[in-house]
XYZ file of C-alpha atoms in Angstrom:
487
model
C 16.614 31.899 2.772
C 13.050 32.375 3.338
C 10.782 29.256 4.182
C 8.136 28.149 1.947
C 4.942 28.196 3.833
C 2.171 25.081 3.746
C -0.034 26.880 1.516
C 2.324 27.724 -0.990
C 4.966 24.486 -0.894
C 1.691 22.071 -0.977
C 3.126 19.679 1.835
C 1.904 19.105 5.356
C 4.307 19.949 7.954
C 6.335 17.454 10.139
C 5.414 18.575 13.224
C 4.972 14.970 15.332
C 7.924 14.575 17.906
C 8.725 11.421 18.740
C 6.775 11.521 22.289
C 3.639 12.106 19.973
C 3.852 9.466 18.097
C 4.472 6.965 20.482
C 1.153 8.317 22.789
C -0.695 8.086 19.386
C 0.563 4.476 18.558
C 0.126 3.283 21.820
C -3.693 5.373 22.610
C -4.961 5.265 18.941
C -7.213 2.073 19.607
C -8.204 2.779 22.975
C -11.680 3.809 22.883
C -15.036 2.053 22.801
C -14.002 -0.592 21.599
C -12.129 -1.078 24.997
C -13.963 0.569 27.655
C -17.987 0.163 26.301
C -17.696 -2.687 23.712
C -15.740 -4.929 26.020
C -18.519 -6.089 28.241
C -20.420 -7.435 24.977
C -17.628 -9.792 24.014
C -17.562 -11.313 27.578
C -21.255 -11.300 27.517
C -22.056 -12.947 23.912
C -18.739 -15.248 24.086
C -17.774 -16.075 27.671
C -14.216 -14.805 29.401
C -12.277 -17.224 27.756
C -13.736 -16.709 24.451
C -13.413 -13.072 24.441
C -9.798 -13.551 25.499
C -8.939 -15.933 22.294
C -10.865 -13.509 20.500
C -8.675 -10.675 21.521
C -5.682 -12.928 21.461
C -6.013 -13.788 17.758
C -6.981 -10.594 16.540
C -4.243 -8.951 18.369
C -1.900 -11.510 17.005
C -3.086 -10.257 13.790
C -2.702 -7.036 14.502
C 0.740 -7.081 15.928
C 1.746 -8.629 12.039
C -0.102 -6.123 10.509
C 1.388 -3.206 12.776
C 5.452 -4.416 12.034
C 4.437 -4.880 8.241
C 3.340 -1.022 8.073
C 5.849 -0.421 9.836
C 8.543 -1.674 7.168
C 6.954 0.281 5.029
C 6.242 3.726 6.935
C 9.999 3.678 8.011
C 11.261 3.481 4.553
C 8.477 5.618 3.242
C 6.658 7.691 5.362
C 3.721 9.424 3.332
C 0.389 10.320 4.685
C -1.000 8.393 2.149
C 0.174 4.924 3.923
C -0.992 2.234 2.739
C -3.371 3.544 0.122
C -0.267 4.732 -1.604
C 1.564 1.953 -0.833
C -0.796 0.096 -2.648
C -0.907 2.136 -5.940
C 2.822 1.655 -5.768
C 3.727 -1.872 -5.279
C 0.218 -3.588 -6.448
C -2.538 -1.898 -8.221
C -3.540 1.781 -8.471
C -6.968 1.230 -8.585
C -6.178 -1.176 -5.223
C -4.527 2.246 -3.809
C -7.711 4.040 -4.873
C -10.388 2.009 -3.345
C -8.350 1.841 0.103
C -7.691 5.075 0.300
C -11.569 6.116 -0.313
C -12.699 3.001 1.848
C -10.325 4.389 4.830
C -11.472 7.873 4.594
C -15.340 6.495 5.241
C -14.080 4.110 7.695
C -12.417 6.567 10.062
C -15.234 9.413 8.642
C -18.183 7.045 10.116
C -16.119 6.040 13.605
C -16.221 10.048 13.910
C -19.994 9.647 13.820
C -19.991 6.211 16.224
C -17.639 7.915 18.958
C -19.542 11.329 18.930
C -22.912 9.122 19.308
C -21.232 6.916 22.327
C -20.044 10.153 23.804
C -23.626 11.441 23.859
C -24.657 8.200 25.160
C -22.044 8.449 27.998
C -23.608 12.190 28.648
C -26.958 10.584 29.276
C -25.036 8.880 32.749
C -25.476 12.268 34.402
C -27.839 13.812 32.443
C -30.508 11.233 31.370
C -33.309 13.494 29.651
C -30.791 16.122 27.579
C -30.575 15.289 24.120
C -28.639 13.556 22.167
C -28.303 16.279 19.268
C -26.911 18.878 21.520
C -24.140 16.763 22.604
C -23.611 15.343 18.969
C -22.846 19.057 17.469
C -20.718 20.172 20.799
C -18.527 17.378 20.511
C -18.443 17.348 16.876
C -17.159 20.999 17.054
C -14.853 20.174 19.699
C -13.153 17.343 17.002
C -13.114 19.939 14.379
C -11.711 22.717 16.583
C -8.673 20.532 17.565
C -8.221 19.308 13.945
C -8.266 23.613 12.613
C -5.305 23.741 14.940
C -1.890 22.937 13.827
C -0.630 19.691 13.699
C 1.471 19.742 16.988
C -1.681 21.010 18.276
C -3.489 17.891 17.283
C 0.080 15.701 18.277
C -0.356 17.611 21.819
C -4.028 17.183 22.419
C -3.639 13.751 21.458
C -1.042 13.251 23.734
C -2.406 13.984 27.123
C -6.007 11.999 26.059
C -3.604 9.341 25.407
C -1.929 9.330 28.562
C -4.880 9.823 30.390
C -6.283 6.577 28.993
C -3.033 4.932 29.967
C -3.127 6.068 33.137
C -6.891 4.881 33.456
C -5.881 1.570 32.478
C -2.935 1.165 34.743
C -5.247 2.031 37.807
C -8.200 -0.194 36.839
C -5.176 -2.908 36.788
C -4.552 -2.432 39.808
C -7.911 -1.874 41.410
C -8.904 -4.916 39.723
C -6.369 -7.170 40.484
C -6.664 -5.988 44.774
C -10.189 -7.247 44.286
C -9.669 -10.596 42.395
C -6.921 -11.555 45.781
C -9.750 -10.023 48.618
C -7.960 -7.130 49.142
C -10.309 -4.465 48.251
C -14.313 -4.837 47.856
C -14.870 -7.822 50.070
C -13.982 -11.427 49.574
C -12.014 -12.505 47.008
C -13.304 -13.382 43.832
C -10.294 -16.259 42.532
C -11.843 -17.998 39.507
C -15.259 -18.294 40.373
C -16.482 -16.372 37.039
C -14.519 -18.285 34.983
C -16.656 -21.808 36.220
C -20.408 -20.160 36.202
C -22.933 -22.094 33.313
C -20.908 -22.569 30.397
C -18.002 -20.552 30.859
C -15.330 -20.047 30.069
C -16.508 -20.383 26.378
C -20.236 -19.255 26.269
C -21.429 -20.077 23.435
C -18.542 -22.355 21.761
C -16.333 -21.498 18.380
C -18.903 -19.866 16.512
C -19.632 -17.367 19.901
C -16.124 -16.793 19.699
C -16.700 -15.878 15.947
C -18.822 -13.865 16.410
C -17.592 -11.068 18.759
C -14.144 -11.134 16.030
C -16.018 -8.331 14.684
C -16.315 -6.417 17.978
C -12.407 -6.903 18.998
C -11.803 -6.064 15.478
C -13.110 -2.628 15.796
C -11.467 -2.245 19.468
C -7.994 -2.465 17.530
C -8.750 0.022 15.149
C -6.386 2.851 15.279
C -3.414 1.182 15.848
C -2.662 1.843 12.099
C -2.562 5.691 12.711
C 0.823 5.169 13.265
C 1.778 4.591 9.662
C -0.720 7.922 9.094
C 0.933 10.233 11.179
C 4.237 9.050 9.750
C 4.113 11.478 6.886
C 4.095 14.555 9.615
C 6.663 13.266 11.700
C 9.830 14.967 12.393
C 12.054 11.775 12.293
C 10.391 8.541 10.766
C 12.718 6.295 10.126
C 13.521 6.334 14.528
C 10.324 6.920 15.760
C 8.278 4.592 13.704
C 9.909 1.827 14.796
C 9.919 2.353 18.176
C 6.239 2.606 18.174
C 6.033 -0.297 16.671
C 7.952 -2.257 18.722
C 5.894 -1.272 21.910
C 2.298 -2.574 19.942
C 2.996 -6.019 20.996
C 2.746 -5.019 24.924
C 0.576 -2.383 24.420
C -2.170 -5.548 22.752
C -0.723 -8.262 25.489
C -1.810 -5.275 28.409
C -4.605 -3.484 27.704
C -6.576 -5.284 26.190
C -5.968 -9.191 27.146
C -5.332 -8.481 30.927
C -8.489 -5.630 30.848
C -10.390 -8.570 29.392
C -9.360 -11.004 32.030
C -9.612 -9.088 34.948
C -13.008 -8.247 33.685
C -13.775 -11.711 33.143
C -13.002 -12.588 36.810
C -14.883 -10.067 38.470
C -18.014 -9.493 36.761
C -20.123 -12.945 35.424
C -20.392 -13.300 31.368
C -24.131 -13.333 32.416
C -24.403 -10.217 34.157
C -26.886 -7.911 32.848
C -25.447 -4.965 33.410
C -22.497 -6.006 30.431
C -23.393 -4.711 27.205
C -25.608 -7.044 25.269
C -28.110 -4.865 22.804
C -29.264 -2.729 25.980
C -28.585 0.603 25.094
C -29.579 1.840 28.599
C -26.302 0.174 30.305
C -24.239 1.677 27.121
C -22.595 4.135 29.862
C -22.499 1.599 32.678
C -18.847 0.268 31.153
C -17.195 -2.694 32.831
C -14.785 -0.279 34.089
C -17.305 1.493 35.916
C -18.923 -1.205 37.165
C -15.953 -2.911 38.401
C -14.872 0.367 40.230
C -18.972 0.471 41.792
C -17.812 -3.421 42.993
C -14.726 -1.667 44.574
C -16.710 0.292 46.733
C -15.691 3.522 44.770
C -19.078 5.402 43.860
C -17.279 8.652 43.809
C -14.606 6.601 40.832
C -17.859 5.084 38.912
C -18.542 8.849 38.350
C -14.630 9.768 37.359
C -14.869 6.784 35.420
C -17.061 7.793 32.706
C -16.000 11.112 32.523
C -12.082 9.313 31.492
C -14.520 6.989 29.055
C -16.025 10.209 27.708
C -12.344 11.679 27.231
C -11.479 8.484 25.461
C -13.816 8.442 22.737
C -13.330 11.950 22.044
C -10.055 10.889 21.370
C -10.804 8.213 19.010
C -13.027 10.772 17.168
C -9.879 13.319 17.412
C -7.685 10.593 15.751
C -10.567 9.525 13.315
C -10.749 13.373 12.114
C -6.891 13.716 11.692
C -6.386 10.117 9.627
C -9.919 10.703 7.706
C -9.002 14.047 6.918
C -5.333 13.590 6.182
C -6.151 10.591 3.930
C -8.761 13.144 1.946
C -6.256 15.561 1.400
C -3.555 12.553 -0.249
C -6.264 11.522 -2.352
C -6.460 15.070 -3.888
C -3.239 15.438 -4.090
C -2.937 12.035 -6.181
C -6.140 13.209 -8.319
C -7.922 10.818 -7.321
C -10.689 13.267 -5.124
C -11.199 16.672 -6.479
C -8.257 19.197 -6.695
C -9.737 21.844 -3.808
C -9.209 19.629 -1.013
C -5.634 19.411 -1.858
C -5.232 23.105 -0.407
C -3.601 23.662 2.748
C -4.243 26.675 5.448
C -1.164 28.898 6.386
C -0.721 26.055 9.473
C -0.103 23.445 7.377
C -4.276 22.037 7.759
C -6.006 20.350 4.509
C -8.934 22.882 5.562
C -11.188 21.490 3.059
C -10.813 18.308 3.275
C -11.398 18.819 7.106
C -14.577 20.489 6.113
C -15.439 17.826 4.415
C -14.752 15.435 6.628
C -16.490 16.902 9.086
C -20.234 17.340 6.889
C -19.834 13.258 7.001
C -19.259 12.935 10.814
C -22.366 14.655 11.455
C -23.899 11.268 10.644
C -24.033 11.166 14.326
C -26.963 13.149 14.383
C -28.749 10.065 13.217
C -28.377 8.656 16.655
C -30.618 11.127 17.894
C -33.370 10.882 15.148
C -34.065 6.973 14.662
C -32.815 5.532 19.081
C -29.059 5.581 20.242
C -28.905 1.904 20.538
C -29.700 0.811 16.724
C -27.433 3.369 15.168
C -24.776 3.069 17.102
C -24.478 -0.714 16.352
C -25.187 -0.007 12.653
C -22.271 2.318 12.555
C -19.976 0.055 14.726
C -20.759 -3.071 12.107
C -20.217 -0.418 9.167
C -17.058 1.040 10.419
C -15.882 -2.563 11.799
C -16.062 -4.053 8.037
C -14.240 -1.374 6.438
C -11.285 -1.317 9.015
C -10.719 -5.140 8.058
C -10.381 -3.805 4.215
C -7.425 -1.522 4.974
C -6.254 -4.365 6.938
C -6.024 -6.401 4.373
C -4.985 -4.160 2.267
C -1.750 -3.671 4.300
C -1.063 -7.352 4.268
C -0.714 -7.353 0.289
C 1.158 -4.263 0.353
C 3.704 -5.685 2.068
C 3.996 -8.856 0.462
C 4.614 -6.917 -2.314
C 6.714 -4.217 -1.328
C 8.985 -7.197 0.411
C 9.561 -9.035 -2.812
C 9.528 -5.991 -5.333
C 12.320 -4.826 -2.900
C 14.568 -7.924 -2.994
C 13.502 -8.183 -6.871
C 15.084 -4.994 -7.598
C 18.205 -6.038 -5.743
C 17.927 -3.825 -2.416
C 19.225 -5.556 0.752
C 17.181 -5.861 3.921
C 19.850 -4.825 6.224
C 19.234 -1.549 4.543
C 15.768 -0.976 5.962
C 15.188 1.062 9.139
C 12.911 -1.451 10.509
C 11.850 -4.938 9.473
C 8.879 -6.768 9.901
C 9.760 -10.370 11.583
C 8.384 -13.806 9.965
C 8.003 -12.333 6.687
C 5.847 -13.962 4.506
C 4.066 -15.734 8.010
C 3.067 -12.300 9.218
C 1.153 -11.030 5.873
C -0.450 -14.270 4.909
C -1.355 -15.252 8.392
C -2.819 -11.253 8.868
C -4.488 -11.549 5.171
C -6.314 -14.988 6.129
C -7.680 -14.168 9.548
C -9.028 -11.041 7.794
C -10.687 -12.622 5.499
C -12.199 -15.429 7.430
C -13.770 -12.617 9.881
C -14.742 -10.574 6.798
C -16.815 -13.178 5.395
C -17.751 -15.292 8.595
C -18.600 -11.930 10.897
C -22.610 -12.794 10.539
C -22.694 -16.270 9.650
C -25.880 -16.257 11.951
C -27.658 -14.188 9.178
C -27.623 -17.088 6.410
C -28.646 -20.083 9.005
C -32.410 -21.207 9.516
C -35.339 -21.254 6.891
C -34.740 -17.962 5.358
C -32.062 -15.482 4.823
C -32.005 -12.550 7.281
C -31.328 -9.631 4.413
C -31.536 -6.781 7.024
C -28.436 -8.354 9.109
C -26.701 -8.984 6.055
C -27.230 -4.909 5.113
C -26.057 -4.232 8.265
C -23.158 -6.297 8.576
C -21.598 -6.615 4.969
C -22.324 -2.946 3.599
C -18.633 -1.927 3.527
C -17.634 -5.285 1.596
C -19.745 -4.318 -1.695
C -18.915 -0.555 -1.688
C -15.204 -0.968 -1.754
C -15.286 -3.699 -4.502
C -17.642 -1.485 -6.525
C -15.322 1.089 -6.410
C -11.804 -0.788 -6.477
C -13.460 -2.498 -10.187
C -14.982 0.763 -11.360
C -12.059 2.608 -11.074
C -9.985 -0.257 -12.744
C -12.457 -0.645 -15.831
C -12.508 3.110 -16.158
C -8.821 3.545 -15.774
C -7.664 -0.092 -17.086
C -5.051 -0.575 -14.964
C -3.040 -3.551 -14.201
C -1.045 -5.161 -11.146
C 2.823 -3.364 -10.952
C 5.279 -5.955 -11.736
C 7.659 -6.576 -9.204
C 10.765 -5.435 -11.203
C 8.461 -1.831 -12.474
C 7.614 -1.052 -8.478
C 8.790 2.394 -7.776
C 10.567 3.267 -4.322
C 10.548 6.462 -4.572
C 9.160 9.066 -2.321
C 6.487 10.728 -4.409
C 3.929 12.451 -2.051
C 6.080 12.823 1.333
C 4.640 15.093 3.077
């Protein structure tokens, strides 16, 4: 019998081994967030505040991750949690997330292109930033006109070479804490400078949730990439199960090794100077080492990781597009697939809005780029919380209806303490992120631009689209389990 081809049957292909998705759970949030936006936490909040920071949002995170995960092994739809929320809470819920997660992952395009041109600047200080915005904005798009196994493979090896990266800077690190590379040994002598460990108290601590926020986006690709998976109800799970060590390794340890070896008030961390963007912590703790020659290798492996996060960003932005034309809720022609199985149009799309990193060229690198971070940063916590409800609901609508748990291929521990613990830490960073904005004599309306734009657009459109279409919250009992836009 002859096969229906993408174009024709309207669904993406499962392409995604199981080695693909695991790389793309476990390299999804390594980016800038790690490797350039590290050094600000340590700087603004002290070692041990970034650490708690990182601790509680990865705590967060690691609820968030097995409650998608429930869901994307039961249901695995490109749509994720956008469509999980027009099916087991409100469609007009499922409408704003999906729209607010296509510009969240549509502007990190634009913030990883503009750190990548930043991180050009290392070796080639006086080039400009435009020329390096469109090459590796091309690049993103070529990789995303491929197949999807093409973008499953590429992803792959960037993944594993940012695994690999972190392993060695582990290592490296660790030899110099004990003395046994790059001189004497540095113990805990870091952790006891000025105020540290906890520059800055609490609210310090408060305020770089924002910045580890953002460092975890991407972990949530998982639940994307479900819908083009071969087998989703196996390998879902077990890239779920590996988030937890993945969050406990890379990030905490990176942060505390970090911590040890380079002061909170170093100026050479990140703090607002946009000249020591591409002088990383990981480079600079490899320059400590006595590696020059690895400072150099260094950036080019931070260079590979962003363009990585931008790879992922196009893929779940674009993929996201396409589900929202497919559900008629964005307009029809970016619905249509390619003879590979590739929402061409909604790629196209997709990529028109990423070219917002040209704006890091016009108006400085530095003031963008942190505009875009905070922008991005606020809308990643929506989808969060977004997931959280979802699978409160889908939980209880599924025992409602009489299904038993045992029959789910994976499910989420400390249900309801997971959700509600994930949906309150959201929304205390959400609404605490620039506290600092509303303190003194007057109200600082720029910072609050900056910092809260994503909160207003999504409500604007979650109550437009309800007023326009009146709809209601699902009862539990009317829920529907049903597969309706696998891909």
């Amino acid at each position: 019998m002859r096969q229906e081809s993408p174009a024709s049957s309207g669904q993406l292909q499962r392409g995604l081994k199981a080695r693909h998705l695991t790389m793309i759970a476990i390299g999804g949030s390594i980016g800038t967030g790690l490797f350039l936006a590290s050094g600000a936490t340590i700087s603004e909040a002290g070692p041990g505040g970034a650490i708690v920071a990182y601790m509680a949002i990865g705590l967060m995170v690691y609820f968030l991750m097995t409650s998608l995960g429930e869901m994307a092994a039961y249901m695995p739809v490109s749509g994720s949690f956008s469509t999980y929320a027009s099916k087991f809470v409100d469609p007009s819920l499922g409408f704003a997330l999906g729209w607010n997660y296509w510009y969240n992952w549509a502007v990190t395009i634009a913030v990883e292109i503009s750190a990548g041109a930043l991180i050009m600047k290392y070796w080639l200080p006086d080039s400009p930033s435009i020329l390096w915005s469109g090459l590796f904005l091309l690049l993103i798009f070529t990789l995303n006109y491929l197949s999807v196994k093409g973008y499953g493979e590429s992803e792959y090896w960037f993944a594993f070479i940012k695994v690999a990266t972190i392993v060695i800077f582990l290592v490296v690190g660790l030899l110099m804490i004990f003395g046994i590379m790059g001189g004497e040994a540095v113990g805990f002598r870091n952790f006891t400078i000025g105020d540290a460990p906890f520059h800055g108290g609490f609210m310090a601590m408060l305020g770089v949730f924002m910045i580890a926020g953002f460092s975890f986006q991407g972990t949530e690709l998982v639940g994307i990439a479900a819908g083009e998976s071969e087998n989703p109800r196996n390998s879902i799970p077990k890239a779920i199960r590996q988030i937890f060590w993945r969050i406990l390794l890379f990030y905490i340890v990176a942060i505390l090794v970090i911590g040890l070896l380079i002061p909170y008030d170093s100026p050479h961390l990140i703090s607002g100077d946009v000249d020591s963007v591409a002088m990383s912590p990981f480079t600079l703790v490899f320059q400590k080492a006595g590696l020059a020659f690895a400072a150099s290798v260094m950036n080019a492996v931070i260079l590979t990781s962003v363009l990585s996060a931008g790879n992922s960003g196009m893929y779940a932005s674009t993929r996201m597009l396409w589900v929202l034309a497919k559900e008629g809720h964005a307009p029809k022609f970016l619905a249509k697939l390619n003879s590979r199985g590739v929402p061409l149009n909604a790629l196209l799309a997709t990529t028109v809005v990423g070219a917002l990193a040209y704006l890091s060229s016009l108006f400085g690198d530095g003031a963008v780029y942190i505009w875009l971070l905070n922008a991005s940063g606020m809308s990643g916590f929506i989808a969060w919380l977004g997931i959280a409800i979802s699978h409160y609901r889908f939980r209880r609508a599924y025992l409602a209806q009489g299904h038993q748990l045992a029959d789910l291929p994976f499910k989420a521990k400390w249900f309801p303490v997971g959700p509600i613990f994930a949906f309150v830490v959201c929304l205390i960073v959400i609404l605490g992120q620039n506290y600092q904005a509303f303190l003194g004599g007057s109200i600082d309306w720029n910072g609050v631009l900056v910092s809260y734009i994503g909160l207003p657009m999504f409500l604007i459109v979650w109550l437009v689209y309800k007023f326009v279409k009146k709809t209601k919250v699902i009862p539990l009992d009317q829920c529907r389990f049903q597969d309706d836009h696998t891909a």
